[in-house]
XYZ file of C-alpha atoms in Angstrom:
411
model
C 87.051 10.461 30.098
C 86.083 14.188 30.057
C 85.640 13.890 26.312
C 83.237 10.931 26.675
C 81.298 12.756 29.392
C 81.000 15.756 27.127
C 79.771 13.631 24.245
C 77.101 12.126 26.589
C 75.949 15.554 27.735
C 75.711 16.796 24.129
C 73.717 13.667 23.148
C 71.325 14.195 26.066
C 70.938 17.882 25.189
C 70.219 17.004 21.636
C 67.593 14.434 22.634
C 65.961 16.919 25.072
C 65.774 19.561 22.359
C 64.368 17.048 19.875
C 61.676 16.073 22.394
C 60.916 19.690 23.086
C 60.626 20.299 19.393
C 58.291 17.370 18.947
C 56.197 18.489 21.914
C 55.978 21.939 20.568
C 55.150 20.645 17.125
C 52.439 18.404 18.601
C 50.957 21.362 20.542
C 51.033 23.476 17.418
C 49.388 20.641 15.523
C 46.554 20.402 18.065
C 46.035 24.137 18.066
C 46.174 24.157 14.258
C 43.580 21.333 14.100
C 41.203 23.133 16.416
C 41.710 26.335 14.442
C 41.103 24.388 11.154
C 37.903 22.929 12.632
C 36.767 26.392 13.753
C 37.355 27.802 10.253
C 35.928 24.588 8.664
C 32.542 24.987 10.466
C 32.125 28.696 10.061
C 29.365 30.064 7.846
C 30.622 31.297 4.481
C 29.628 33.694 1.753
C 27.815 32.808 -1.501
C 31.006 33.256 -3.544
C 32.866 30.665 -1.455
C 30.338 27.917 -2.176
C 30.943 24.967 -4.486
C 28.845 25.089 -7.657
C 26.295 22.497 -6.520
C 25.323 24.650 -3.494
C 24.907 27.897 -5.427
C 21.132 28.314 -5.856
C 20.107 31.948 -4.977
C 22.596 34.706 -5.628
C 20.407 37.133 -3.704
C 21.169 35.383 -0.433
C 24.714 36.525 0.116
C 25.875 34.868 3.333
C 25.378 32.553 6.334
C 25.862 29.348 4.298
C 27.019 25.967 5.578
C 29.393 24.354 3.180
C 30.377 20.646 3.151
C 30.201 20.214 6.989
C 30.556 16.711 8.512
C 27.292 14.934 9.005
C 27.403 15.319 12.834
C 27.779 19.111 12.598
C 25.107 19.252 9.898
C 22.606 17.450 12.109
C 23.486 19.647 15.186
C 23.072 22.799 13.012
C 19.276 22.372 13.289
C 19.645 24.258 16.581
C 21.868 27.005 15.232
C 21.287 30.146 13.160
C 22.079 30.044 9.445
C 20.191 30.827 6.229
C 18.444 27.417 6.283
C 17.296 27.392 9.909
C 13.779 28.708 9.197
C 13.536 26.572 6.016
C 14.000 23.531 8.196
C 11.681 24.608 11.068
C 8.790 25.965 9.052
C 8.160 22.504 7.531
C 9.270 20.503 10.592
C 6.633 22.354 12.649
C 4.199 21.737 9.808
C 4.953 18.006 9.845
C 4.127 17.752 13.575
C 0.977 19.834 12.935
C -0.298 17.285 10.374
C 0.767 14.399 12.485
C -1.498 15.692 15.323
C -4.310 16.347 12.805
C -3.963 12.752 11.521
C -4.232 11.271 15.006
C -7.213 13.568 15.790
C -8.963 12.553 12.573
C -8.397 8.883 13.202
C -9.907 9.181 16.679
C -12.952 11.135 15.501
C -14.458 8.567 13.097
C -18.215 8.327 13.986
C -19.584 5.119 15.212
C -22.642 3.472 13.716
C -25.672 3.124 16.002
C -27.992 0.218 15.042
C -31.573 1.128 14.240
C -33.035 -1.183 16.988
C -31.727 1.416 19.476
C -34.461 3.678 18.167
C -36.925 1.919 20.412
C -35.348 3.687 23.295
C -35.665 7.176 21.678
C -39.019 8.070 23.263
C -37.724 7.090 26.715
C -34.575 9.219 26.191
C -36.734 12.183 25.399
C -39.149 11.527 28.217
C -36.454 11.163 30.779
C -34.402 14.102 29.443
C -34.300 17.290 31.419
C -35.882 19.469 28.696
C -39.542 18.542 28.401
C -40.412 21.792 26.684
C -37.951 20.952 23.971
C -39.728 17.624 23.339
C -42.893 19.406 22.306
C -40.945 21.503 19.784
C -39.107 18.499 18.518
C -42.404 16.735 17.793
C -43.514 19.792 15.814
C -40.401 19.590 13.665
C -40.521 15.804 12.954
C -42.633 16.091 9.776
C -39.647 17.677 8.056
C -37.209 14.924 8.737
C -35.011 13.890 5.653
C -35.449 10.963 3.343
C -32.788 8.371 4.441
C -32.165 4.568 3.961
C -34.344 2.481 6.324
C -36.179 5.572 7.577
C -39.493 3.628 7.302
C -38.399 1.723 10.375
C -38.093 5.028 12.218
C -41.564 6.000 11.058
C -42.951 2.739 12.512
C -41.262 3.300 15.802
C -42.698 6.862 15.990
C -46.259 6.011 14.996
C -47.107 4.714 18.528
C -45.771 7.982 20.023
C -46.963 10.426 17.371
C -50.063 9.018 15.689
C -51.237 12.409 14.484
C -48.022 13.291 12.652
C -47.746 12.728 8.947
C -44.293 11.203 8.448
C -44.520 10.739 4.683
C -43.887 14.327 3.688
C -40.139 14.393 4.467
C -37.825 16.808 2.707
C -34.084 16.526 1.969
C -33.000 18.762 4.829
C -30.218 17.788 7.187
C -31.789 16.631 10.377
C -29.391 18.310 12.797
C -29.579 21.587 10.912
C -33.398 21.303 10.800
C -33.584 20.930 14.554
C -31.165 23.799 15.225
C -33.083 26.143 12.991
C -36.574 24.979 13.884
C -36.004 25.198 17.671
C -34.791 28.777 17.516
C -37.805 29.832 15.477
C -40.501 27.895 17.381
C -39.419 28.076 20.988
C -41.512 30.544 23.032
C -39.909 33.921 23.746
C -39.847 33.395 27.484
C -37.575 30.350 26.955
C -35.104 31.917 24.483
C -32.091 32.260 26.730
C -29.186 31.736 24.370
C -27.190 29.416 26.710
C -30.328 27.291 27.448
C -31.165 26.905 23.744
C -27.595 26.174 22.816
C -27.385 23.429 25.403
C -30.698 21.948 24.337
C -29.678 21.901 20.663
C -26.505 20.171 21.478
C -28.236 17.509 23.488
C -30.663 16.835 20.646
C -27.850 16.707 18.139
C -25.936 14.240 20.302
C -29.024 12.003 20.573
C -30.109 12.080 16.990
C -27.010 12.523 14.765
C -25.292 9.200 15.495
C -28.513 7.390 14.506
C -28.288 8.868 11.010
C -24.510 8.507 10.353
C -23.058 5.863 8.015
C -19.275 6.472 8.136
C -17.741 6.594 4.708
C -14.292 5.160 3.885
C -11.437 7.395 5.058
C -8.586 6.201 2.918
C -8.594 9.235 0.427
C -8.422 11.604 3.335
C -5.652 9.734 5.056
C -3.746 9.505 1.756
C -3.762 13.281 1.639
C -2.595 13.557 5.230
C 0.146 11.007 4.457
C 1.198 13.012 1.351
C 1.311 16.148 3.376
C 3.509 14.716 6.122
C 5.842 13.085 3.582
C 6.264 16.383 1.698
C 6.911 18.368 4.903
C 9.371 15.898 6.354
C 11.208 15.484 3.086
C 11.558 19.198 2.614
C 12.834 19.817 6.184
C 15.336 16.952 5.838
C 16.583 18.286 2.492
C 17.233 21.744 3.799
C 19.115 20.348 6.785
C 21.368 17.823 5.136
C 22.004 19.059 1.561
C 25.106 21.051 2.500
C 26.964 17.891 3.616
C 28.150 16.686 0.179
C 27.335 16.797 -3.489
C 25.999 13.219 -3.566
C 23.797 13.749 -0.476
C 22.537 17.000 -1.962
C 21.512 15.163 -5.172
C 19.586 12.579 -3.231
C 17.861 15.099 -0.895
C 16.687 17.320 -3.728
C 15.097 14.405 -5.481
C 13.315 13.468 -2.237
C 12.191 17.060 -1.840
C 10.657 17.110 -5.416
C 9.046 13.744 -4.883
C 7.395 15.204 -1.716
C 6.007 18.132 -3.492
C 4.527 15.962 -6.235
C 3.113 13.575 -3.626
C 1.325 16.486 -1.770
C -0.182 17.846 -4.936
C -1.337 14.450 -6.211
C -2.823 13.238 -2.849
C -4.587 16.604 -2.405
C -6.829 15.525 -5.304
C -7.981 12.388 -3.638
C -10.437 13.599 -1.039
C -12.414 16.104 -3.311
C -12.403 13.766 -6.310
C -13.398 10.581 -4.371
C -16.044 12.132 -2.127
C -17.483 14.268 -4.970
C -17.718 11.480 -7.545
C -18.072 8.394 -5.334
C -21.480 7.891 -6.929
C -19.913 8.269 -10.365
C -17.161 5.626 -10.401
C -16.057 6.289 -13.999
C -15.279 9.944 -13.329
C -13.777 9.109 -9.972
C -11.318 6.635 -11.531
C -10.607 8.892 -14.401
C -9.578 11.998 -12.234
C -7.679 10.032 -9.657
C -5.821 7.993 -12.345
C -4.905 11.114 -14.278
C -3.479 13.038 -11.227
C -1.624 9.930 -10.045
C 0.036 9.414 -13.391
C 0.905 13.139 -13.603
C 2.568 12.990 -10.176
C 4.611 9.911 -11.132
C 5.702 11.588 -14.312
C 6.790 14.677 -12.316
C 8.848 12.490 -10.008
C 10.514 10.796 -12.941
C 11.337 14.146 -14.533
C 12.941 15.337 -11.267
C 15.437 12.506 -11.500
C 17.123 14.340 -14.476
C 20.234 16.158 -13.231
C 19.297 19.327 -15.176
C 15.997 19.545 -13.297
C 17.661 20.843 -10.111
C 19.847 23.555 -11.730
C 19.032 27.237 -10.945
C 18.294 27.823 -14.700
C 15.329 25.475 -14.399
C 13.823 27.209 -11.288
C 10.968 28.755 -13.327
C 10.362 25.394 -15.082
C 10.014 23.612 -11.734
C 7.685 26.189 -10.442
C 5.566 26.065 -13.618
C 5.438 22.277 -13.548
C 4.166 22.114 -9.943
C 1.845 25.028 -10.567
C 0.433 23.202 -13.581
C -0.231 20.079 -11.558
C -2.265 22.216 -9.100
C -4.204 23.988 -11.836
C -5.285 20.700 -13.335
C -7.572 20.393 -10.266
C -9.852 23.086 -11.722
C -11.585 20.433 -13.973
C -12.992 18.231 -11.230
C -13.914 21.200 -9.088
C -16.016 22.732 -11.898
C -17.464 19.272 -12.610
C -18.457 18.990 -8.895
C -20.205 22.343 -8.995
C -22.236 21.326 -12.101
C -23.398 18.112 -10.405
C -24.085 19.480 -6.956
C -24.767 23.189 -7.530
C -27.630 23.024 -5.048
C -25.630 21.341 -2.289
C -24.249 23.755 0.368
C -21.333 21.367 0.978
C -20.219 21.702 -2.652
C -20.090 25.422 -2.451
C -18.395 25.434 0.989
C -15.671 23.048 -0.045
C -15.144 24.999 -3.293
C -14.467 28.121 -1.235
C -11.757 26.297 0.709
C -10.268 24.944 -2.477
C -10.101 28.355 -4.091
C -8.306 29.648 -0.989
C -5.939 26.650 -1.064
C -5.152 27.350 -4.742
C -4.457 30.964 -3.874
C -1.929 29.969 -1.174
C -0.165 27.514 -3.446
C -0.218 29.920 -6.466
C 1.218 32.792 -4.488
C 3.831 30.466 -3.021
C 4.947 29.257 -6.444
C 5.130 32.879 -7.704
C 7.212 33.961 -4.721
C 9.493 30.950 -5.144
C 10.004 31.611 -8.901
C 10.616 35.385 -8.599
C 12.786 35.141 -5.436
C 11.203 38.158 -3.746
C 11.871 40.024 -1.527
C 15.548 39.219 -1.473
C 15.816 40.165 -5.143
C 15.016 43.779 -4.238
C 17.503 43.913 -1.278
C 20.225 41.285 -1.638
C 21.732 40.218 1.657
C 19.012 41.807 3.801
C 16.869 38.601 4.079
C 19.624 35.975 4.439
C 18.431 34.824 7.882
C 14.738 35.580 7.841
C 12.092 36.596 5.346
C 13.482 35.274 2.101
C 11.322 33.721 -0.611
C 11.805 30.106 0.286
C 10.657 30.632 3.831
C 7.564 32.479 2.672
C 6.934 29.638 0.170
C 7.063 27.064 3.080
C 4.612 29.026 5.167
C 2.143 29.303 2.217
C 2.416 25.590 1.487
C 1.510 24.696 5.145
C -1.396 27.234 5.041
C -2.628 25.743 1.778
C -2.515 22.144 3.111
C -4.275 23.123 6.295
C -7.003 24.881 4.282
C -7.432 21.670 2.266
C -7.682 19.721 5.503
C -10.595 21.862 6.640
C -12.365 21.262 3.254
C -11.767 17.516 3.747
C -13.659 17.554 7.046
C -16.666 18.987 5.278
C -16.516 16.211 2.620
C -16.448 13.542 5.386
C -19.420 15.010 7.184
C -21.341 15.337 3.990
C -20.847 11.751 2.848
C -21.221 10.297 6.358
C -24.675 11.892 6.530
C -25.878 11.304 2.963
C -23.825 8.430 1.547
C -23.919 7.892 -2.158
């Protein structure tokens, strides 16, 4: 009896110790798992990276390496060596999204010529009668425009003594702005008053002379810019997840760069050569084929290796330099047009931004000079991103000039 009771107590003691061991083992397992996760999601040094993530040996630390997708997505709000690479182009994407919406809302509306019959009444009822006299004095210099003879007929009853046949090719709004400042009497030259009067006249007359040109080349450029910026930002955020995803993201990034360069040609080529359809088709077709060829070349596995960094930079730089031909051609055709010179200035500035960006990207400066000092902020790829956004915005400003030019003058 005592022996059986002793055996029973030993069995219970053994079971209790086994349960305690299992509980302890489970607790240790949970602690170990949390510790493993903590170690797993820590930032690592360059030498600890797998080969496919090694791209710039001058950035020594703060790398994410093969993190789970959830942690990779959340890392957009944490500090690592890709944080500014993500945000520089993410902010750029939203900038161009806003510019696209703004541009779409600012398309000028056509005002039918019959509304010109109300033009004398508008001037007569306006609150600047003195300006009306000066406007009449400027009317003989109105530009040659389609259907302008109808305007002449409307004005004959109001201005029988004015010779409306000797019109020059001046821009009507610029003419009024310049003429009014020169001819208005000195006792009415208050800057605020004149500015207000000129704006009123411009608002009255400019819509009557506008024929909105097609916007698709400009929106193609804006779409290419947004695709490039969003693809780049996504690539820098997700590429550390796995080798396969890195492969896909890098191809998307290269496709975005090629799309931005190709579509950047569309506004200057189309609006410069819209009256020369052969040249227009030739230039747009060439840059489109070059962009597609670059995208196909980027599909080769060797294209993304660090050894081909200079080749990638040279290829994209060459795509941009090919734009020199249509720009020079534009200057030859329109050397006497202020818009041609103004847009060329913007295009030279854009080329400078892109060229410096490609040079910084290829040379990996400044981190080459001080390895490890620019891991978080200031390294070459971040500078490259900023210069790309600056170049694209400069091109946007040039595009607005092209639109105003062709809206006013047509083909």
